[in-house]
PDB file of C-alpha atoms in Angstrom:
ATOM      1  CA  UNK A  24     104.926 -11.772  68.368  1.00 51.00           C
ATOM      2  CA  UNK A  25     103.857 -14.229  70.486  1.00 56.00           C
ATOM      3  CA  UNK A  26     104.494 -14.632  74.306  1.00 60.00           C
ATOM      4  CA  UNK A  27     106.204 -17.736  75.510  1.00 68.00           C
ATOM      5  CA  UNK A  28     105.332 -19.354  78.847  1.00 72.00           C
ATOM      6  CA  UNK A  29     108.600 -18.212  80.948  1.00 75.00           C
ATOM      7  CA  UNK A  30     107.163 -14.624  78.866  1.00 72.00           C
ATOM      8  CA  UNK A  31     103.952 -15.115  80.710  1.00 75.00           C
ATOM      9  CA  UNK A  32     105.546 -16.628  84.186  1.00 77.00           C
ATOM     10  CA  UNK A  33     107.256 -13.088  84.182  1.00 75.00           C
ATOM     11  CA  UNK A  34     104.848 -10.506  82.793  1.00 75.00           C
ATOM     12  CA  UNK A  35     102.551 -12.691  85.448  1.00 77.00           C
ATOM     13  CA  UNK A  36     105.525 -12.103  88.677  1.00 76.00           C
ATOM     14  CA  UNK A  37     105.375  -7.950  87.840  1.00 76.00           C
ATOM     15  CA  UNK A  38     102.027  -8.138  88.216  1.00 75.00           C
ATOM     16  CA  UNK A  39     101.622  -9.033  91.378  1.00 74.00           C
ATOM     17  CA  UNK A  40     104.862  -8.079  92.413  1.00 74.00           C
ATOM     18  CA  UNK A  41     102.820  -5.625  95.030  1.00 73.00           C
ATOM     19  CA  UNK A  42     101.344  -8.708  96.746  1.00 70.00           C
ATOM     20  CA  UNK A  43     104.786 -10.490  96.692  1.00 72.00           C
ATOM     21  CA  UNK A  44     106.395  -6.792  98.460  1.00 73.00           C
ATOM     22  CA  UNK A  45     103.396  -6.761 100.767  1.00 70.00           C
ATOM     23  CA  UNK A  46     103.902 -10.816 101.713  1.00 69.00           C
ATOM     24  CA  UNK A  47     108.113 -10.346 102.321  1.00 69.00           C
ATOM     25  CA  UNK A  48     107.369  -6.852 104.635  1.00 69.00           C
ATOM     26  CA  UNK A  49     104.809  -8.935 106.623  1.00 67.00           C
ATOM     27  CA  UNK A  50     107.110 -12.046 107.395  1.00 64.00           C
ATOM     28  CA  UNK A  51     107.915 -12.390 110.598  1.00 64.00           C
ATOM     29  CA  UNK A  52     110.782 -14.609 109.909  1.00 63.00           C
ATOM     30  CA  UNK A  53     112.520 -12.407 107.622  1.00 61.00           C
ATOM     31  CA  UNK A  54     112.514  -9.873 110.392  1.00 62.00           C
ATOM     32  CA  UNK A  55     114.643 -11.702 111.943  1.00 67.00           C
ATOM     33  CA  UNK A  56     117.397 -11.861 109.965  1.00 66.00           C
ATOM     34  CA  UNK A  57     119.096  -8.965 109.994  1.00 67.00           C
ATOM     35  CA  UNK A  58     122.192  -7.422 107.884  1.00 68.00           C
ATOM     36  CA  UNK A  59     123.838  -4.283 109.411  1.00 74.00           C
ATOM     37  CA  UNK A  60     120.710  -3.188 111.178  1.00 72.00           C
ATOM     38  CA  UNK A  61     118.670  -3.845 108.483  1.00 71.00           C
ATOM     39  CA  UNK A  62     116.267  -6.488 107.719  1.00 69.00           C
ATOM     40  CA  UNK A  63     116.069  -9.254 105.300  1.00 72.00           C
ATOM     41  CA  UNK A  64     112.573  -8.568 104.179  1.00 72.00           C
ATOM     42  CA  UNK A  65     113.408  -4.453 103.815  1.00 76.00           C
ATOM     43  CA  UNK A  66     116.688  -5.729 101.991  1.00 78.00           C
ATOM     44  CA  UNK A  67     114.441  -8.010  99.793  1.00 78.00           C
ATOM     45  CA  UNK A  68     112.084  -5.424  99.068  1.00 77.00           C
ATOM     46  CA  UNK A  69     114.425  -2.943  98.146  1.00 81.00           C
ATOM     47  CA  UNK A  70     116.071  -5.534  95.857  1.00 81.00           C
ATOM     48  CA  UNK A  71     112.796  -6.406  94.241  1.00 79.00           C
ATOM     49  CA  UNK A  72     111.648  -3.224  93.496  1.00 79.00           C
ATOM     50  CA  UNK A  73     114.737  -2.038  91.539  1.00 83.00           C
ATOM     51  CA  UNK A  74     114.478  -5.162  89.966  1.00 82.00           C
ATOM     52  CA  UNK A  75     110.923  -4.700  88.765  1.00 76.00           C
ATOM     53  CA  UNK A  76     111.874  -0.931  88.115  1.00 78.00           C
ATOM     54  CA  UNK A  77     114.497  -2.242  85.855  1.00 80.00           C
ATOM     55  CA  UNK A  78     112.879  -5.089  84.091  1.00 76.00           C
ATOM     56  CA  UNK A  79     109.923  -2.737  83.100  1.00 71.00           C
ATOM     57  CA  UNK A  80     112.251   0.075  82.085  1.00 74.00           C
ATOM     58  CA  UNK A  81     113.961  -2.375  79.779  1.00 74.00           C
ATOM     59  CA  UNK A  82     110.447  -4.083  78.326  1.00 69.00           C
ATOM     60  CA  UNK A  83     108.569  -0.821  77.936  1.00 66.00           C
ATOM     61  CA  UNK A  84     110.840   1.964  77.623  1.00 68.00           C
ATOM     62  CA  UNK A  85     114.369   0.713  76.357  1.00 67.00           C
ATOM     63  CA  UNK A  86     113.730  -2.525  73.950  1.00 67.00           C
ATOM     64  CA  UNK A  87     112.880  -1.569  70.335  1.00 72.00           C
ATOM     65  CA  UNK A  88     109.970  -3.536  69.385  1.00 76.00           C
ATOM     66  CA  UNK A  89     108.232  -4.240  65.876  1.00 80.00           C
ATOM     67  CA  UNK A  90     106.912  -1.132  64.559  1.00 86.00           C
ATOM     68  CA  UNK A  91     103.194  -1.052  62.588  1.00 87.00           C
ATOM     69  CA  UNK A  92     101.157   1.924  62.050  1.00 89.00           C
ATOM     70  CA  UNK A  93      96.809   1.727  62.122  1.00 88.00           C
ATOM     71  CA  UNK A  94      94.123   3.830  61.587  1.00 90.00           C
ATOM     72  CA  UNK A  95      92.229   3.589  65.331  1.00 90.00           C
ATOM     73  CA  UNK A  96      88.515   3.501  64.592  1.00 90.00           C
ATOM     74  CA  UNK A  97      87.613   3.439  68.021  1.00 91.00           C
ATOM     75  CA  UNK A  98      88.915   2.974  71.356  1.00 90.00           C
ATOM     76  CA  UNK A  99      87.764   2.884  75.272  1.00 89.00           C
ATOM     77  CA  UNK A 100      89.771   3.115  78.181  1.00 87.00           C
ATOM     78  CA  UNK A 101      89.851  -0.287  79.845  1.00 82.00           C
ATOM     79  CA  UNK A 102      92.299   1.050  82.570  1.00 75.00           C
ATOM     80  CA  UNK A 103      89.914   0.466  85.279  1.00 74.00           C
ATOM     81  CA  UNK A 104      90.028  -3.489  85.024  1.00 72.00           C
ATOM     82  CA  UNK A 105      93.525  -2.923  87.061  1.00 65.00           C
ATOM     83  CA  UNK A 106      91.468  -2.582  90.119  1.00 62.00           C
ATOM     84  CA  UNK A 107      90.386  -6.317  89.969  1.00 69.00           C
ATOM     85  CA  UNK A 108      94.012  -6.915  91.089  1.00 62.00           C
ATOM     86  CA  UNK A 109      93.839  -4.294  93.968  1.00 61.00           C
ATOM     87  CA  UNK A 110      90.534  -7.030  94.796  1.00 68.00           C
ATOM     88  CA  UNK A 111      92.965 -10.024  94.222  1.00 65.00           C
ATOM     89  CA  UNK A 112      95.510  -8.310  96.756  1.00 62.00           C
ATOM     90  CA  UNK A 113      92.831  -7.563  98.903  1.00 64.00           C
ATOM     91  CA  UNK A 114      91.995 -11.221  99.117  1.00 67.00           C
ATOM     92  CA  UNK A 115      95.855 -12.850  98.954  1.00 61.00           C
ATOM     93  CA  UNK A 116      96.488 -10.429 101.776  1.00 61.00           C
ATOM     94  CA  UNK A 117      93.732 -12.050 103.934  1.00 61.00           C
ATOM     95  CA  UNK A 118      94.895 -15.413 103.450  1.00 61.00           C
ATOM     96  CA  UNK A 119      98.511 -14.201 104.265  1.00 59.00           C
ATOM     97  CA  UNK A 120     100.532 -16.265 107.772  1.00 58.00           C
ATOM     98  CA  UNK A 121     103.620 -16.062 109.164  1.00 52.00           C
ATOM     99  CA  UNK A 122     105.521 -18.712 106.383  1.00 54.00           C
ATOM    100  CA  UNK A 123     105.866 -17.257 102.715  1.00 51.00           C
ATOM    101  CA  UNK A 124     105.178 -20.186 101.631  1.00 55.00           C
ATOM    102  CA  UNK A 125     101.501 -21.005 103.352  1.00 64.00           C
ATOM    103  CA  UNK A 126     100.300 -23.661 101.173  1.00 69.00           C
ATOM    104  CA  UNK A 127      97.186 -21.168 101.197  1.00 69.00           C
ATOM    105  CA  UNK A 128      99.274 -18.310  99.163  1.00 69.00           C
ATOM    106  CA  UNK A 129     100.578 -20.990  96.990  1.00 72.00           C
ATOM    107  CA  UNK A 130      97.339 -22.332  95.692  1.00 76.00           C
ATOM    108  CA  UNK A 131      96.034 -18.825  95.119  1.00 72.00           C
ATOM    109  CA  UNK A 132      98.842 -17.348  93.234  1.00 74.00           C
ATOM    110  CA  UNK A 133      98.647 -20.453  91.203  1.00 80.00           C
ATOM    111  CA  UNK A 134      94.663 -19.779  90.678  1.00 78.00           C
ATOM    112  CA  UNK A 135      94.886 -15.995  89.639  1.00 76.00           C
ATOM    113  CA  UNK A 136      98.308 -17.328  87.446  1.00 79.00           C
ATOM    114  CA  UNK A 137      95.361 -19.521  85.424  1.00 81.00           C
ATOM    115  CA  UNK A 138      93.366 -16.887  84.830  1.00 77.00           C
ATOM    116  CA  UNK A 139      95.798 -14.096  83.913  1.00 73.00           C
ATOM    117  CA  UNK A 140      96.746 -16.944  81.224  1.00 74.00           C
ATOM    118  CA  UNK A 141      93.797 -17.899  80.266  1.00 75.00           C
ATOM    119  CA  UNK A 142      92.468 -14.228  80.018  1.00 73.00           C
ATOM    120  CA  UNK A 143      95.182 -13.319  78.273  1.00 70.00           C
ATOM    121  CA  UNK A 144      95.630 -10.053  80.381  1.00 72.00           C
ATOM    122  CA  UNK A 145      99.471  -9.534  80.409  1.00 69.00           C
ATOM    123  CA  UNK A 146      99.105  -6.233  79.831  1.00 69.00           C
ATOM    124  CA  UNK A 147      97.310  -4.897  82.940  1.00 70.00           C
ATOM    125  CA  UNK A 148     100.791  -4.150  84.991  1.00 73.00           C
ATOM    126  CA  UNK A 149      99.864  -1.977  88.027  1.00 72.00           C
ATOM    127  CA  UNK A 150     103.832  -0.824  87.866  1.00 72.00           C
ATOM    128  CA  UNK A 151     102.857   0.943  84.501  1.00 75.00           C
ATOM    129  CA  UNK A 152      99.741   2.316  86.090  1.00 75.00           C
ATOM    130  CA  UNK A 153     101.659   3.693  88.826  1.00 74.00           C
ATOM    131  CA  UNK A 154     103.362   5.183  85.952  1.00 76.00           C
ATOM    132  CA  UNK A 155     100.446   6.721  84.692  1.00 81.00           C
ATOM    133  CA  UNK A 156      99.814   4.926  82.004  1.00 83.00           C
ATOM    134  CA  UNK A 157      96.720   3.791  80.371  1.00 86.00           C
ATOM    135  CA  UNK A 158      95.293   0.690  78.480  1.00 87.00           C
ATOM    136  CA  UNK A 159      92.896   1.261  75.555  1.00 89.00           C
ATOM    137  CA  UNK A 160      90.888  -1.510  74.032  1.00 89.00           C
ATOM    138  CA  UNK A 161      91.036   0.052  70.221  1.00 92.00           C
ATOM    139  CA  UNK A 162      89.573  -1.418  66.827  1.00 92.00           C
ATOM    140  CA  UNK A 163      92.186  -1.071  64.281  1.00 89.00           C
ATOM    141  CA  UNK A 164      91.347  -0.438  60.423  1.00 78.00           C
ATOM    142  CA  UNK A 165      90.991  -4.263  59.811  1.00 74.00           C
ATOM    143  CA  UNK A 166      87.956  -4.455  62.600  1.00 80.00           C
ATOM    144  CA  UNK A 167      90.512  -6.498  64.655  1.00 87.00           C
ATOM    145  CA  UNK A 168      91.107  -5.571  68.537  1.00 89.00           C
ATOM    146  CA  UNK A 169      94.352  -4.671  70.052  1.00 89.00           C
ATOM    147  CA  UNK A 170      95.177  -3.509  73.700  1.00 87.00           C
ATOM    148  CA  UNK A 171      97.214  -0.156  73.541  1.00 90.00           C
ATOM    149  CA  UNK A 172      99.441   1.072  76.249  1.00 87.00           C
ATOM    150  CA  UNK A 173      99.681   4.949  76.412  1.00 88.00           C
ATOM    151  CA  UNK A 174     100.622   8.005  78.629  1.00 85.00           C
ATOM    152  CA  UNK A 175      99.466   9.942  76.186  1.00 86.00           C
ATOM    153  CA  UNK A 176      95.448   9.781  75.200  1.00 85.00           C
ATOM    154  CA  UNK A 177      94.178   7.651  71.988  1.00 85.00           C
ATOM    155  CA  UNK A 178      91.946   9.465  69.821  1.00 83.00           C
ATOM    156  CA  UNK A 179      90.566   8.346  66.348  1.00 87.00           C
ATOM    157  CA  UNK A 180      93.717   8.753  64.109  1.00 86.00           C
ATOM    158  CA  UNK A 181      96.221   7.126  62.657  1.00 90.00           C
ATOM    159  CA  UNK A 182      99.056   6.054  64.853  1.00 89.00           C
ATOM    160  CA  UNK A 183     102.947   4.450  64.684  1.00 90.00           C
ATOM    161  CA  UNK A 184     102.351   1.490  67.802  1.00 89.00           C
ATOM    162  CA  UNK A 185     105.237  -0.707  68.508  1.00 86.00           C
ATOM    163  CA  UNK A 186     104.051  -4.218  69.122  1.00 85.00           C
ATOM    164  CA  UNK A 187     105.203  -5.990  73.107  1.00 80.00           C
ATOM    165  CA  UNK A 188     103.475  -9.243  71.926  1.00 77.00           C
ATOM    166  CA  UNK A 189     100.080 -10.431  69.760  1.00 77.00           C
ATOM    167  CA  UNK A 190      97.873  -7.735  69.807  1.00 81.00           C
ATOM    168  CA  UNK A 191      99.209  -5.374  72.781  1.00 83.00           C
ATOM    169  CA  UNK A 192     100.846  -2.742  71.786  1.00 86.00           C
ATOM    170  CA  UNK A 193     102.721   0.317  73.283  1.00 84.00           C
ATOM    171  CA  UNK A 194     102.301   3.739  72.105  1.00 87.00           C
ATOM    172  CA  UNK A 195     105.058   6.317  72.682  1.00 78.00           C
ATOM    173  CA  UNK A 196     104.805   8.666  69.976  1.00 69.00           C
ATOM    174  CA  UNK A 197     103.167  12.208  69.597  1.00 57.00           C
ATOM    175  CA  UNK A 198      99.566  11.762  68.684  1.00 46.00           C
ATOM    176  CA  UNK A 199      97.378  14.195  66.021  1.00 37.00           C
ATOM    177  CA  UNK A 200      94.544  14.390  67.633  1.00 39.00           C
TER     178      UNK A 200
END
């Protein structure tokens, strides 16, 4: 299945939807604007999160994707590539000024949205981290690559995966290890 561009704009917004939480908290403008004795940004943030909450739920969890099974010849835990978005936060968060939209933010969002296209990497979401999920980099009985998305460990087996788009795919049943 492949992944259209507003498919990518989103998977690209959960992503970095921690920057985008860190950016409204910091605004001083938002602060302002209060509703009840609560303020916009907290309101915004509160809205945002459920939203992401949901919209994963619904992609990862709830949504019955295209079912294939493969014999996993080997496999390697690529989980650790999430922290070169922590680095990318680290580095939008320095740039960061009073106005959510500093030109500055702008052009960097739109540089790391390149990338994350042209790398392909949709499926390095630090919500599903949080989660406790893991991605595994797996050779499938055809010698072809796919990206795997698991709680539970991969081990050389055969497996059922359920497909979220070209070659990432989500595993969420019981494994034979």
């Amino acid at each position: 299945m492949e992944v259209t561009r507003f498919g990518k704009v989103i998977l690209f917004l959960l992503s970095y939807y921690p920057l985008f939480a860190f950016i409204i908290c910091d605004n001083k403008n938002l602060k302002e604007i209060d509703f009840r004795g609560i303020s916009l940004n907290w309101i915004l943030v509160i809205v945002l999160t459920l939203f992401v909450i949901l919209l994963n739920y619904y992609l990862f969890f709830h949504k019955k994707w295209p079912k294939k099974v493969f014999e996993i010849t080997k496999f390697e835990n690529t989980s650790a590539e999430t922290l070169n978005y922590l680095i990318s936060f680290m580095i939008g968060l320095y740039f960061i000024e009073d106005s959510l939209y500093s030109m500055k933010i702008i052009i960097l969002l739109v540089l790391f949205y390149v990338v994350y296209q042209a790398g392909g990497t949709y499926y390095l979401q630090p919500i599903l981290m949080l989660m406790d999920y893991k991605v595994y980099k797996c050779s499938i009985d055809n010698n072809n690559t796919v990206m795997v998305i698991s709680k539970r460990k991969i081990g050389k087996n055969k497996i059922e995966l359920e497909e979220l788009f070209e070659d990432v795919y989500i595993f969420k049943g019981e494994n034979d290890e």
